Coordinates of C-alpha atoms in Angstrom, one line a residue:
Chain G
K698 CA 110.2 75.2 88.0
N699 CA 110.0 78.7 88.3
E700 CA 113.0 80.4 86.6
V701 CA 114.1 83.8 85.6
E702 CA 116.4 84.3 82.6
Q703 CA 118.2 87.7 81.9
S704 CA 120.1 88.7 78.4
P705 CA 122.4 89.7 77.6
Q706 CA 124.7 88.8 80.3
N707 CA 127.3 91.6 79.2
L708 CA 126.6 94.8 77.9
T709 CA 128.9 97.7 76.6
A710 CA 127.5 101.0 75.3
Q711 CA 128.9 104.5 74.4
E712 CA 127.3 107.5 76.6
G713 CA 124.1 108.4 75.3
E714 CA 123.0 105.0 73.5
F715 CA 119.3 103.6 74.4
I716 CA 120.1 100.5 76.0
T717 CA 117.5 97.3 77.0
I718 CA 118.0 94.6 79.1
N719 CA 115.7 91.4 78.7
C720 CA 114.1 89.4 81.3
S721 CA 111.9 86.3 80.8
Y722 CA 109.9 84.2 83.3
S723 CA 108.1 81.3 83.9
V724 CA 104.4 81.1 84.5
G725 CA 102.7 82.1 87.5
I726 CA 104.5 85.6 88.3
S727 CA 102.6 88.0 90.6
A728 CA 105.5 90.6 90.5
L729 CA 108.9 91.2 88.7
H730 CA 111.5 93.2 90.2
W731 CA 114.2 95.2 88.6
L732 CA 117.1 95.7 90.9
Q733 CA 120.8 97.6 90.4
Q734 CA 123.7 96.3 91.9
H735 CA 126.9 98.6 92.2
P736 CA 130.5 97.5 91.8
G737 CA 130.6 97.4 95.8
G738 CA 128.1 95.2 96.0
G739 CA 125.3 97.1 97.1
I740 CA 121.5 96.3 95.8
V741 CA 119.1 99.3 95.0
S742 CA 115.6 98.6 94.0
L743 CA 114.5 100.5 90.7
F744 CA 110.9 98.7 89.9
M745 CA 108.5 96.7 91.0
L746 CA 105.9 96.0 88.6
S747 CA 103.2 93.3 87.7
S748 CA 101.6 94.7 84.3
G749 CA 102.2 97.7 81.9
K750 CA 105.2 100.3 82.2
K751 CA 106.6 102.2 84.8
K752 CA 109.1 105.4 84.4
H753 CA 111.7 106.9 86.6
G754 CA 114.0 109.5 85.1
R755 CA 115.8 107.8 82.3
L756 CA 114.6 104.5 83.3
I757 CA 111.5 102.5 81.7
A758 CA 110.2 99.2 82.8
T759 CA 107.8 97.2 81.0
I760 CA 106.2 93.6 81.5
N761 CA 104.0 91.7 79.0
I762 CA 102.5 89.4 81.0
Q763 CA 101.2 87.0 77.9
E764 CA 105.0 86.8 76.4
K765 CA 106.2 86.1 80.1
H766 CA 109.0 89.1 79.5
S767 CA 110.0 92.2 81.1
S768 CA 112.5 94.9 79.6
L769 CA 114.7 97.3 81.2
H770 CA 115.5 100.5 79.2
I771 CA 117.9 103.3 80.0
T772 CA 117.9 106.6 77.8
A773 CA 120.6 108.6 77.1
S774 CA 123.1 106.4 79.1
H775 CA 125.6 107.8 81.0
P776 CA 128.9 106.1 82.6
R777 CA 127.4 106.6 85.8
D778 CA 124.8 104.0 84.8
S779 CA 127.6 101.1 85.1
A780 CA 126.4 98.3 87.3
V781 CA 124.7 95.2 87.1
Y782 CA 121.2 94.8 86.6
I783 CA 118.9 92.2 88.1
C784 CA 115.6 91.2 87.4
A785 CA 113.8 88.9 90.3
G786 CA 110.1 87.4 90.2
Q787 CA 107.9 86.9 92.9
Y788 CA 105.6 83.6 92.1
N789 CA 102.8 84.1 95.0
T790 CA 105.2 83.4 98.0
D791 CA 107.8 85.5 99.8
K792 CA 110.5 84.1 97.6
L793 CA 112.1 86.1 95.1
I794 CA 113.8 84.2 92.4
F795 CA 116.6 86.0 90.5
G796 CA 118.3 86.1 87.7
T797 CA 121.9 86.2 86.7
G798 CA 122.1 89.7 86.2
T799 CA 123.2 91.8 83.1
R800 CA 126.6 93.6 83.5
L801 CA 126.6 97.1 82.0
Q802 CA 129.2 99.1 80.9
V803 CA 128.7 102.7 79.7
F804 CA 132.0 104.3 77.8
P805 CA 132.1 108.2 77.7
Chain Y
E766 CA 115.9 109.1 103.5
P767 CA 115.4 106.2 105.8
E768 CA 117.8 103.0 105.0
V769 CA 118.9 99.3 106.1
T770 CA 121.7 99.1 107.9
Q771 CA 123.9 96.2 108.5
T772 CA 126.7 95.3 110.5
P773 CA 129.5 94.2 110.3
S774 CA 130.2 95.2 106.6
H775 CA 132.9 92.3 106.9
Q776 CA 133.2 89.5 109.0
V777 CA 135.8 87.0 109.0
T778 CA 135.5 83.7 110.8
Q779 CA 137.1 80.0 111.2
M780 CA 135.0 77.1 110.0
G781 CA 133.0 75.8 113.2
Q782 CA 132.2 79.3 114.5
E783 CA 129.1 80.8 115.2
V784 CA 128.3 84.2 113.5
I785 CA 125.5 86.6 114.0
L786 CA 125.0 89.1 111.4
R787 CA 122.8 92.1 112.3
C788 CA 120.5 94.4 110.4
V789 CA 118.5 97.5 111.2
P790 CA 115.2 97.4 108.9
I791 CA 113.4 100.7 108.2
S792 CA 111.7 101.6 111.3
N793 CA 108.0 101.4 109.7
H794 CA 108.5 98.2 107.8
L795 CA 107.0 95.0 108.9
Y796 CA 108.3 92.0 106.4
F797 CA 111.8 91.3 106.6
Y798 CA 114.4 89.0 104.6
W799 CA 117.8 87.8 104.2
Y800 CA 119.6 87.0 101.0
R801 CA 122.9 85.7 100.1
Q802 CA 125.1 85.9 97.0
I803 CA 127.9 83.8 96.7
L804 CA 130.9 85.5 94.7
G805 CA 130.2 85.4 91.2
Q806 CA 127.0 83.9 91.4
K807 CA 123.3 85.2 91.4
V808 CA 121.4 86.1 94.7
E809 CA 119.5 83.8 96.7
F810 CA 116.4 84.1 98.9
L811 CA 117.5 82.6 102.6
V812 CA 114.3 83.6 104.6
S813 CA 111.5 85.9 105.1
F814 CA 110.1 86.9 108.5
Y815 CA 106.9 88.8 109.5
N816 CA 104.9 89.2 112.6
N817 CA 108.0 87.6 114.9
E818 CA 107.7 84.5 112.4
I819 CA 109.7 82.8 109.7
S820 CA 106.8 83.0 106.4
E821 CA 108.9 81.1 104.2
K822 CA 112.5 79.9 104.2
S823 CA 114.5 78.3 101.1
E824 CA 116.1 74.8 100.9
I825 CA 119.5 76.9 101.8
F826 CA 118.3 77.7 105.2
D827 CA 118.8 74.5 107.3
D828 CA 119.2 73.8 110.7
Q829 CA 122.2 75.6 110.9
F830 CA 120.3 79.1 110.3
S831 CA 118.2 81.0 112.5
V832 CA 116.7 84.6 112.5
E833 CA 115.4 86.4 115.5
R834 CA 114.0 90.0 116.0
P835 CA 115.5 90.4 119.5
D836 CA 113.7 93.7 120.3
G837 CA 111.9 96.7 118.1
S838 CA 114.7 97.6 115.8
N839 CA 117.2 94.5 115.3
F840 CA 116.5 91.9 112.6
T841 CA 119.7 88.8 113.0
L842 CA 120.8 85.8 111.3
K843 CA 122.8 83.4 112.8
I844 CA 124.8 80.7 111.3
R845 CA 125.6 78.2 114.3
S846 CA 128.8 76.2 112.7
T847 CA 130.2 77.9 109.5
K848 CA 131.3 76.1 106.8
L849 CA 133.6 77.0 104.1
E850 CA 130.5 77.2 101.5
D851 CA 128.8 79.8 103.9
S852 CA 131.2 82.4 102.5
A853 CA 129.2 84.9 100.8
M854 CA 127.8 88.5 100.7
Y855 CA 124.6 88.3 102.9
F856 CA 122.0 91.2 102.3
C857 CA 119.1 91.9 104.9
A858 CA 116.0 93.7 103.2
S859 CA 112.7 95.2 104.4
S860 CA 109.3 95.9 103.1
T861 CA 106.5 97.6 104.4
R862 CA 104.1 95.0 103.1
D863 CA 104.8 91.4 101.5
S864 CA 107.5 90.9 98.9
S865 CA 104.8 92.3 96.2
Y866 CA 105.9 95.6 97.3
E867 CA 109.0 97.0 96.9
Q868 CA 112.1 95.7 99.2
Y869 CA 114.7 98.1 100.2
F870 CA 117.9 96.4 100.8
G871 CA 121.2 96.8 103.2
P872 CA 124.4 97.2 102.0
G873 CA 125.5 93.5 102.9
T874 CA 127.8 91.9 104.9
R875 CA 130.6 90.0 103.6
L876 CA 131.4 86.6 105.7
T877 CA 134.3 85.2 104.9
V878 CA 134.9 81.4 106.4
T879 CA 138.4 80.4 106.7

């Protein structure tokens, strides 16, 4: 069964801390998406990757194909980073399988 | 910056009624998607649409659901006879290519079935 698991479910941090959110998936993924969902519900795509590493500002996403694992890192976290972060896997079809999300709260 | 738009932002309907949720994808995008998120649960794929036909649908997307691109700009999701369990946030997304490429999400329509 194609599944995507995330950890932790909830994460709190002090402003400035380095944050890591983990995602593991079952075999056969062709692409892994990281998305951000704000309290109002809107979803923003952060990264789509199938190998290696991508960086955008303070966000870094990595994927290890052999270990079937991806991480999202936030450097120098800020209260405005508070949101739900979701990973979603694509398994050679149009269908994305979503993880349950990680709720991040960054306090000043 | 181009964005996906959805209307209405909130729809309240009675059980058994038909609803149409509307989306305007980004203009040069070719692939379109509907997702739903029941309150407190994960986002679920409903359907993908390309070249004026469904390319894939999930088990959730039964005969009560249909999608259409009635003109060059709108992409609609119709629920023929709503049930209480259809209450959810519905997101439209679009992409230049298939879902191995970045998808751009709309702000969502909150559907409440009473």
